[in-house]
Coordinates of C-alpha atoms and ligand atoms in Angstrom, one line a residue:
M1 CA 21.4 -49.5 67.0
Q2 CA 23.8 -49.8 64.1
T3 CA 23.7 -48.2 60.7
L4 CA 20.6 -49.1 58.8
A5 CA 21.1 -51.5 55.9
G6 CA 19.2 -54.0 54.0
A7 CA 18.0 -53.9 50.4
P8 CA 16.3 -56.2 48.0
A9 CA 18.8 -58.5 46.4
T10 CA 16.7 -59.5 43.5
T11 CA 13.6 -57.9 42.0
D12 CA 11.7 -59.3 39.1
A13 CA 8.2 -58.2 40.1
G14 CA 7.2 -56.5 36.8
D15 CA 4.4 -54.0 37.1
L16 CA 2.7 -55.6 40.1
P17 CA 1.3 -52.9 42.5
A18 CA 1.2 -53.2 46.3
L19 CA 4.5 -52.6 47.9
T20 CA 5.1 -54.0 51.4
R21 CA 5.1 -51.8 54.5
P22 CA 8.6 -50.4 55.1
H23 CA 9.7 -51.5 58.6
L24 CA 12.5 -51.9 61.0
L25 CA 13.7 -55.4 61.7
E26 CA 16.5 -57.2 63.4
C27 CA 18.5 -59.9 61.5
S28 CA 17.9 -63.0 63.5
D29 CA 21.2 -64.4 62.4
C30 CA 23.6 -61.5 63.2
G31 CA 21.5 -59.1 65.2
Q32 CA 21.9 -56.1 62.9
M33 CA 19.0 -53.7 63.1
Q34 CA 18.0 -52.5 59.6
H35 CA 15.2 -50.7 57.8
L36 CA 13.6 -52.9 55.1
P37 CA 12.3 -50.5 52.5
A38 CA 8.9 -51.0 50.8
V39 CA 9.5 -53.9 48.3
E40 CA 7.5 -55.4 45.5
P41 CA 6.1 -58.9 45.5
G42 CA 8.6 -61.6 44.4
T43 CA 11.5 -60.0 46.1
V44 CA 14.2 -61.5 48.3
A45 CA 15.7 -59.1 50.8
R46 CA 19.0 -60.2 52.4
C47 CA 20.9 -59.0 55.4
R48 CA 23.8 -56.9 54.0
R49 CA 26.1 -58.0 56.8
C50 CA 25.5 -61.8 57.0
D51 CA 23.5 -62.6 53.9
A52 CA 20.6 -64.1 55.9
V53 CA 17.2 -63.9 54.1
L54 CA 15.3 -61.2 55.9
R55 CA 12.1 -61.5 53.9
R56 CA 10.9 -63.2 50.8
T57 CA 7.8 -61.5 49.4
R58 CA 5.2 -63.4 47.4
R59 CA 2.9 -62.4 44.6
D60 CA 0.0 -64.3 46.1
P61 CA 0.7 -64.6 49.8
F62 CA -2.8 -65.8 50.8
G63 CA -4.6 -67.5 47.9
L64 CA -2.1 -70.1 46.8
P65 CA -0.9 -71.1 50.3
F66 CA -4.6 -71.4 51.3
M67 CA -5.3 -73.9 48.5
L68 CA -2.1 -75.8 49.3
V69 CA -3.0 -76.1 53.0
V70 CA -6.5 -77.4 52.1
T71 CA -4.9 -79.9 49.7
A72 CA -2.4 -80.9 52.3
L73 CA -5.1 -81.5 55.0
L74 CA -7.1 -83.7 52.6
L75 CA -4.0 -85.7 51.8
F76 CA -3.2 -85.9 55.5
T77 CA -6.7 -87.3 56.2
V78 CA -6.2 -90.0 53.5
A79 CA -2.7 -90.8 54.9
L80 CA -4.1 -91.2 58.4
S81 CA -7.0 -93.4 57.4
L82 CA -5.7 -95.8 54.8
T83 CA -3.0 -98.5 54.5
L84 CA 0.6 -97.4 54.2
M85 CA 2.3 -100.6 53.4
G86 CA 1.5 -104.3 53.3
V87 CA 3.9 -107.2 53.6
S88 CA 3.4 -111.0 53.2
T89 CA 5.4 -114.1 53.5
A90 CA 4.5 -117.8 53.7
G91 CA 0.8 -117.0 53.4
I92 CA 0.9 -114.6 56.4
Q93 CA 0.0 -110.9 55.7
H94 CA 0.5 -107.8 57.7
S95 CA -0.3 -104.2 56.9
A96 CA 0.7 -100.9 58.6
T97 CA -0.9 -97.5 58.8
L98 CA 0.8 -94.3 60.1
F99 CA -0.3 -95.3 63.6
S100 CA 1.2 -98.9 63.5
G101 CA 4.8 -97.8 64.1
P102 CA 4.1 -95.8 67.3
E103 CA 1.7 -98.5 68.5
S104 CA 4.1 -101.4 68.0
M105 CA 7.0 -99.5 69.6
E106 CA 4.7 -98.9 72.6
A107 CA 3.7 -102.6 72.7
H108 CA 7.4 -103.5 73.0
G109 CA 7.8 -101.1 75.9
F110 CA 9.5 -98.4 73.8
W111 CA 6.8 -95.8 74.5
E112 CA 9.3 -92.9 74.4
V113 CA 10.3 -93.7 70.8
G114 CA 6.7 -94.5 69.9
G115 CA 5.6 -91.1 71.3
L116 CA 8.4 -89.4 69.4
V117 CA 7.4 -91.0 66.1
A118 CA 3.7 -90.2 66.7
L119 CA 4.5 -86.6 67.6
T120 CA 6.7 -85.9 64.6
T121 CA 4.6 -87.7 61.9
I122 CA 1.1 -87.2 63.2
G123 CA 0.8 -84.6 65.9
M124 CA 3.0 -81.9 64.6
P125 CA 2.0 -82.0 60.9
G126 CA -1.6 -82.1 62.0
F127 CA -1.2 -79.2 64.3
M128 CA 0.8 -77.2 61.7
L129 CA -1.8 -77.7 58.9
A130 CA -4.9 -77.2 61.2
S131 CA -3.3 -74.0 62.6
L132 CA -2.4 -72.6 59.2
L133 CA -5.9 -73.3 58.0
Y134 CA -7.3 -71.6 61.1
V135 CA -5.3 -68.5 60.5
M136 CA -6.0 -68.4 56.7
V137 CA -9.8 -68.9 57.2
G138 CA -9.7 -66.4 60.1
L139 CA -8.2 -63.8 57.9
R140 CA -11.0 -64.1 55.4
S141 CA -13.8 -63.9 58.1
P142 CA -15.4 -60.6 59.0
H143 CA -14.6 -61.1 62.7
P144 CA -11.3 -62.8 62.9
P145 CA -10.7 -64.7 66.3
R146 CA -8.2 -63.1 68.6
H147 CA -6.2 -66.3 69.2
M148 CA -4.9 -66.1 65.6
R149 CA -1.6 -64.4 66.7
T150 CA -0.8 -67.0 69.3
V151 CA -1.6 -69.8 66.9
L152 CA 0.6 -68.3 64.1
G153 CA 3.4 -67.8 66.7
W154 CA 3.3 -71.6 67.5
V155 CA 3.3 -72.4 63.8
E156 CA 6.6 -70.5 63.4
R157 CA 8.1 -72.2 66.5
L158 CA 7.1 -75.8 65.7
R159 CA 7.8 -75.9 62.0
P160 CA 11.0 -78.1 62.1
W161 CA 9.2 -80.7 64.2
A162 CA 6.8 -81.8 61.5
M163 CA 8.8 -84.5 59.7
V164 CA 6.7 -85.9 56.9
D165 CA 9.7 -85.5 54.5
V166 CA 12.1 -87.3 56.8
Y167 CA 9.5 -90.1 57.5
L168 CA 9.3 -90.8 53.8
L169 CA 13.0 -91.4 53.6
G170 CA 12.8 -93.6 56.6
L171 CA 10.0 -95.5 54.9
F172 CA 12.2 -95.9 51.8
V173 CA 15.1 -97.4 53.9
A174 CA 12.6 -99.8 55.6
Y175 CA 11.3 -100.8 52.1
V176 CA 14.9 -101.7 50.9
K177 CA 15.6 -103.6 54.1
L178 CA 12.3 -105.5 53.8
Q179 CA 12.8 -106.5 50.1
P180 CA 14.9 -109.6 50.7
L181 CA 12.6 -110.8 53.6
V182 CA 9.0 -110.4 52.4
R183 CA 6.7 -109.4 49.5
I184 CA 5.8 -105.7 49.8
E185 CA 2.9 -103.7 48.6
L186 CA 2.7 -99.9 49.0
G187 CA -0.8 -98.7 50.1
P188 CA -2.7 -95.6 49.2
A189 CA -1.5 -93.8 52.3
F190 CA 2.0 -93.9 50.9
Y191 CA 1.0 -92.0 47.8
A192 CA -1.0 -89.6 49.9
L193 CA 2.1 -89.0 52.1
C194 CA 4.2 -88.2 49.0
G195 CA 1.6 -85.7 47.9
L196 CA 1.4 -84.3 51.4
M197 CA 5.2 -83.8 51.5
V198 CA 5.1 -81.9 48.3
A199 CA 2.2 -79.8 49.5
M200 CA 3.9 -79.0 52.8
V201 CA 7.2 -78.1 51.2
A202 CA 5.4 -75.9 48.7
T203 CA 3.3 -74.3 51.5
A204 CA 6.4 -73.4 53.5
A205 CA 8.2 -72.1 50.3
L206 CA 5.3 -70.0 49.1
T207 CA 4.1 -68.5 52.4
D208 CA 5.4 -65.1 53.5
P209 CA 4.9 -65.2 57.3
E210 CA 5.5 -61.4 57.5
A211 CA 2.6 -60.8 55.1
L212 CA 0.4 -62.9 57.5
W213 CA 1.5 -60.8 60.4
D214 CA 1.0 -57.6 58.5
E215 CA -2.5 -58.7 57.6
L216 CA -3.3 -59.4 61.3
D217 CA -2.0 -55.9 62.1
R218 CA -4.1 -54.4 59.4
R219 CA -7.2 -56.2 60.6
G220 CA -6.5 -54.9 64.1
I221 CA -6.3 -58.3 65.8
R222 CA -4.6 -58.0 69.2
P223 CA -2.9 -60.8 71.0
V224 CA -4.9 -62.7 73.7
T225 CA -2.3 -61.8 76.3
A226 CA -2.8 -58.0 76.2
A227 CA 0.6 -56.3 75.9
G228 CA 1.1 -52.8 77.0
P229 CA 2.1 -50.2 74.4
P230 CA 5.7 -50.3 73.4
G231 CA 7.7 -48.3 76.0
R232 CA 9.9 -45.3 75.2
E233 CA 12.6 -46.6 77.5
G234 CA 15.1 -49.4 77.0
V235 CA 16.7 -51.0 74.0
L236 CA 15.3 -52.1 70.6
I237 CA 14.5 -55.9 70.8
G238 CA 13.6 -58.0 67.9
C239 CA 11.0 -60.7 68.7
H240 CA 12.5 -64.1 67.9
V241 CA 9.1 -65.5 66.9
C242 CA 7.5 -62.8 64.7
H243 CA 10.6 -60.6 64.2
Q244 CA 8.8 -57.4 65.1
V245 CA 11.1 -54.8 66.7
S246 CA 9.9 -53.2 69.9
R247 CA 11.5 -51.0 72.5
A248 CA 11.7 -52.6 76.0
S249 CA 14.0 -52.9 78.9
E250 CA 15.9 -56.2 79.1
G251 CA 14.5 -58.2 82.0
S252 CA 11.4 -56.0 82.3
R253 CA 9.2 -59.0 81.4
G254 CA 7.9 -57.1 78.4
V255 CA 6.1 -59.1 75.8
C256 CA 6.0 -58.7 72.0
P257 CA 3.0 -56.4 71.2
R258 CA 2.4 -58.5 68.0
C259 CA 2.6 -62.1 69.1
A260 CA 2.8 -61.9 73.0
T261 CA 6.1 -63.8 73.2
P262 CA 8.3 -62.7 76.1
L263 CA 10.9 -60.2 74.8
H264 CA 14.6 -60.9 75.3
R265 CA 17.4 -59.1 73.5
R266 CA 19.1 -62.5 73.2
K267 CA 17.8 -66.0 73.9
P268 CA 18.1 -66.4 77.7
N269 CA 21.1 -68.4 79.1
A270 CA 21.8 -69.5 75.6
I271 CA 25.4 -70.6 76.3
A272 CA 24.7 -72.6 79.4
R273 CA 21.6 -74.3 78.0
C274 CA 23.3 -75.1 74.8
W275 CA 26.4 -76.6 76.5
A276 CA 24.2 -78.7 78.8
L277 CA 22.3 -80.1 75.8
V278 CA 25.5 -80.7 73.8
I279 CA 27.2 -82.5 76.6
T280 CA 24.2 -84.7 77.4
S281 CA 23.8 -85.6 73.7
A282 CA 27.5 -86.4 73.4
L283 CA 27.2 -88.8 76.3
L284 CA 24.0 -90.4 74.9
Y285 CA 25.7 -90.8 71.5
I286 CA 27.9 -93.6 73.0
P287 CA 25.0 -96.0 74.0
A288 CA 23.2 -94.9 70.8
N289 CA 26.0 -96.5 68.8
F290 CA 26.9 -99.2 71.2
Y291 CA 23.5 -100.8 71.7
P292 CA 21.5 -102.3 68.8
V293 CA 18.6 -100.2 67.5
L294 CA 16.8 -103.4 66.4
T295 CA 17.2 -107.2 66.4
L296 CA 16.0 -109.3 63.5
T297 CA 15.2 -112.9 64.7
R298 CA 14.9 -115.5 61.9
L299 CA 14.1 -119.1 62.7
G300 CA 15.0 -118.7 66.3
S301 CA 18.4 -117.0 65.9
G302 CA 18.7 -113.3 66.5
A303 CA 20.9 -110.7 64.7
P304 CA 21.2 -107.5 66.6
S305 CA 22.0 -104.5 64.5
T306 CA 23.5 -101.2 65.6
I307 CA 23.3 -98.0 63.5
L308 CA 26.7 -98.6 61.9
G309 CA 25.7 -102.3 61.5
G310 CA 22.6 -101.2 59.5
V311 CA 24.9 -99.2 57.2
E312 CA 27.1 -102.2 56.7
E313 CA 24.0 -104.4 55.9
L314 CA 23.0 -101.9 53.2
L315 CA 26.5 -102.0 51.8
A316 CA 26.5 -105.8 51.8
A317 CA 23.2 -105.7 49.8
D318 CA 24.9 -103.4 47.2
Q319 CA 22.6 -100.5 48.2
W320 CA 25.5 -98.1 48.5
P321 CA 23.6 -94.8 47.8
L322 CA 21.2 -95.7 50.6
A323 CA 24.1 -96.8 52.8
L324 CA 25.7 -93.4 52.2
L325 CA 22.5 -91.6 53.0
V326 CA 21.9 -93.5 56.3
F327 CA 25.6 -93.1 57.2
S328 CA 25.3 -89.3 56.6
A329 CA 22.0 -88.9 58.4
S330 CA 22.7 -91.1 61.4
I331 CA 26.5 -90.9 62.0
M332 CA 27.8 -87.8 60.2
V333 CA 25.0 -85.4 61.0
P334 CA 24.9 -85.9 64.8
M335 CA 28.8 -85.7 65.0
L336 CA 28.7 -82.6 62.8
K337 CA 26.1 -81.0 65.0
L338 CA 27.9 -81.7 68.2
T339 CA 31.3 -80.6 66.9
G340 CA 29.8 -77.5 65.2
L341 CA 27.8 -76.4 68.2
A342 CA 30.8 -77.0 70.6
V343 CA 33.1 -74.9 68.3
L344 CA 30.5 -72.1 68.1
L345 CA 30.1 -72.1 71.9
I346 CA 33.8 -71.9 72.4
S347 CA 34.2 -69.2 69.8
V348 CA 31.6 -67.1 71.6
Q349 CA 33.1 -67.7 75.0
R350 CA 36.6 -66.9 73.7
R351 CA 35.3 -63.8 71.8
W352 CA 36.8 -64.8 68.5
T353 CA 36.6 -61.9 66.1
T354 CA 37.2 -63.6 62.8
H355 CA 35.1 -65.7 60.4
L356 CA 31.9 -64.2 61.6
R357 CA 30.0 -65.0 58.4
D358 CA 31.5 -68.5 58.2
R359 CA 30.5 -69.3 61.7
T360 CA 27.0 -68.0 61.1
T361 CA 26.8 -70.3 58.1
V362 CA 27.9 -73.2 60.2
F363 CA 25.0 -72.5 62.6
R364 CA 22.5 -72.3 59.7
I365 CA 23.7 -75.7 58.5
V366 CA 23.6 -77.3 61.9
N367 CA 20.1 -75.9 62.5
T368 CA 18.8 -77.2 59.2
I369 CA 20.3 -80.8 58.9
G370 CA 19.5 -82.0 62.5
R371 CA 16.0 -83.4 61.8
W372 CA 17.2 -85.7 59.0
S373 CA 18.8 -88.0 61.7
M374 CA 15.3 -89.2 62.5
I375 CA 15.4 -91.5 59.4
D376 CA 16.7 -94.5 61.4
I377 CA 14.1 -94.1 64.1
F378 CA 11.3 -94.0 61.6
M379 CA 12.8 -97.0 59.8
V380 CA 13.0 -99.0 63.1
S381 CA 9.4 -98.2 63.9
L382 CA 8.2 -99.4 60.5
L383 CA 10.2 -102.7 60.6
V384 CA 8.9 -103.4 64.2
A385 CA 5.3 -102.8 63.0
L386 CA 5.6 -105.0 59.9
V387 CA 8.0 -107.8 60.5
Q388 CA 6.0 -109.9 63.1
F389 CA 5.9 -113.4 61.6
G390 CA 6.3 -115.4 64.8
K391 CA 9.1 -117.9 64.7
L392 CA 9.7 -117.3 61.0
S393 CA 11.0 -113.8 61.4
S394 CA 10.4 -110.9 63.7
V395 CA 12.0 -107.5 64.5
T396 CA 12.2 -106.1 68.0
P397 CA 13.5 -102.6 68.9
G398 CA 16.7 -102.2 70.9
L399 CA 18.0 -99.8 73.6
G400 CA 20.0 -98.0 71.0
A401 CA 16.8 -96.6 69.5
I402 CA 15.9 -94.8 72.7
A403 CA 19.4 -93.3 73.1
F404 CA 19.6 -92.3 69.4
G405 CA 16.1 -90.7 69.5
A406 CA 17.2 -88.7 72.6
V407 CA 20.4 -87.6 70.7
V408 CA 18.4 -86.3 67.8
I409 CA 15.9 -84.4 69.9
L410 CA 18.5 -83.0 72.3
T411 CA 20.8 -81.8 69.4
M412 CA 17.8 -80.2 67.7
L413 CA 16.9 -78.4 71.0
A414 CA 20.6 -77.4 71.5
A415 CA 20.6 -75.7 68.0
E416 CA 17.3 -74.0 68.9
C417 CA 18.8 -72.8 72.2
F418 CA 21.9 -71.3 70.6
D419 CA 21.7 -67.7 69.6
P420 CA 23.8 -66.9 66.5
R421 CA 23.7 -63.2 67.3
L422 CA 26.1 -63.9 70.2
I423 CA 28.8 -64.7 67.6
W424 CA 28.5 -61.1 66.4
D425 CA 28.0 -59.7 69.9
A426 CA 31.2 -61.4 71.1
A427 CA 33.2 -59.7 68.3
G428 CA 31.8 -56.3 69.3
E429 CA 29.7 -55.9 66.2
N430 CA 26.4 -55.2 67.9
A431 CA 27.0 -52.2 70.2
N432 CA 23.4 -51.8 71.5
Ligands
ZN501 ZN1 22.4 -60.6 59.4
ZN502 ZN1 6.5 -61.3 68.3

C-alpha cells in the first residue's frame, strides 16, 4: 500500500451535521490506496494522484433521488404506453411507439439490431429504475430484503447501457431526415422521454452510491452469497463494483464482503481481452462503413445509404450542425476509441513511464463517449418503423447496421475490460 492521500477538494457544506464514515478506498483509475477522511455533505473528494472523483457526497442522498426515481418510472410508463411519433403522406398514416423500432427491425430479419435497441432503450432503463426503486424502498422498510446488495451491484455495472439520452438524439436525427419526406407529429411519449432523460440524468448526478452502500452496512444487510470474513492474509483489493477495500489473496476466489463480487486486484486478463475486442471491432468497422445502414426506396428506385452517406445527405440538406454531430458520433468516436485503446494497451505492454495522468484521461474519455455512437442505430430503427408507404416510399435496414451495432457494443465492452490501473502499475507506481 502506498502513502495515504485524498482530501476534499471543495467544501461548501455550511453547518450541516452528519459527516461521512472515514474509510480506506482504492482509486479505480490509478490504483492508489487512500484514506478518505470524514467529509461533510456537498463535498467532492478527488484522487490526489490522478484527479479522479473518489466520492461526491450529497446533502440529501435518499430523499431527492427517491422522488426522482419515482418520477422517472412514471414517465417511463407513459413513454412505453403512448405514441412516440406519427407520420403521414398521401393520406396514409403511421405511428410508432418505443417498441416499433425493435419490432420492425426484427420483421426485416435484423433481430440482432432490434434486440440491441430494445435492450438499451427499454430493458436497461426499466431494470435500472426498478432496481433503484427496490433499493430505495427497501432501505425504508423495517426488514430490508437481502438481495438489495446484489441488485445495487448490478445497477452500478449496467448504468452505461441505459441509453435514453442517446435515443433522443437518434430520434432528433430521424426527425430531420423525415421532414422532407412526410408530415410529422410528435406524440406524448416523446415528451415523456424528454422528461425521463432529465430525471435519469438528475438521479445519476444526485445519488451518492457510497451513501447507499453505507446505509446497507448500517442496516446490517449481508449479501445473498455469504462471504467469509475478510482474511488477514493477502493484499488489499478494492472491489471494482462497490469500491470497498478488502484483504484477500489474489486468485483465492475471495468475494467482496459488501456486494459479493469476485475480488481481483486487477481486472482478469484485461490486456488480452481488450486486444481481442479492439481487433474484432476494427475488422467489423470495415463492413460497418462499406455496407449501407439503410436503403430508402422511392417510387421503385432504391438509394442505399452508408454511415458516411448519411452525413453527406445531412450536409446537402444544409443541416450542418446535425451532420457534424452524426459524423462525430458515428465516425470520429469509434476511430478515437479504437486508436485510444490500442495506444493505451501498447503503452502498458511497453511499460511507458510518462504521461500517466494524460493516459488516464484518455481512458476516461474513451469510456464515456462510446455509447453516443448508438445514435445512427436508433435513427435507422425509427426510420424503418415509420417509413413504410409501399411503392411510394419505404426504408429497409442494411447489413452495415448489424456491423456498426457490433462495433459500438464491442468497443464499449473493450473499454470496460481495460483496467486503467495497469497504466500506473506498468510505470511501477503501485508497489503492492
Ligand atoms: Zn487516482
Ligand atoms: Zn464490492
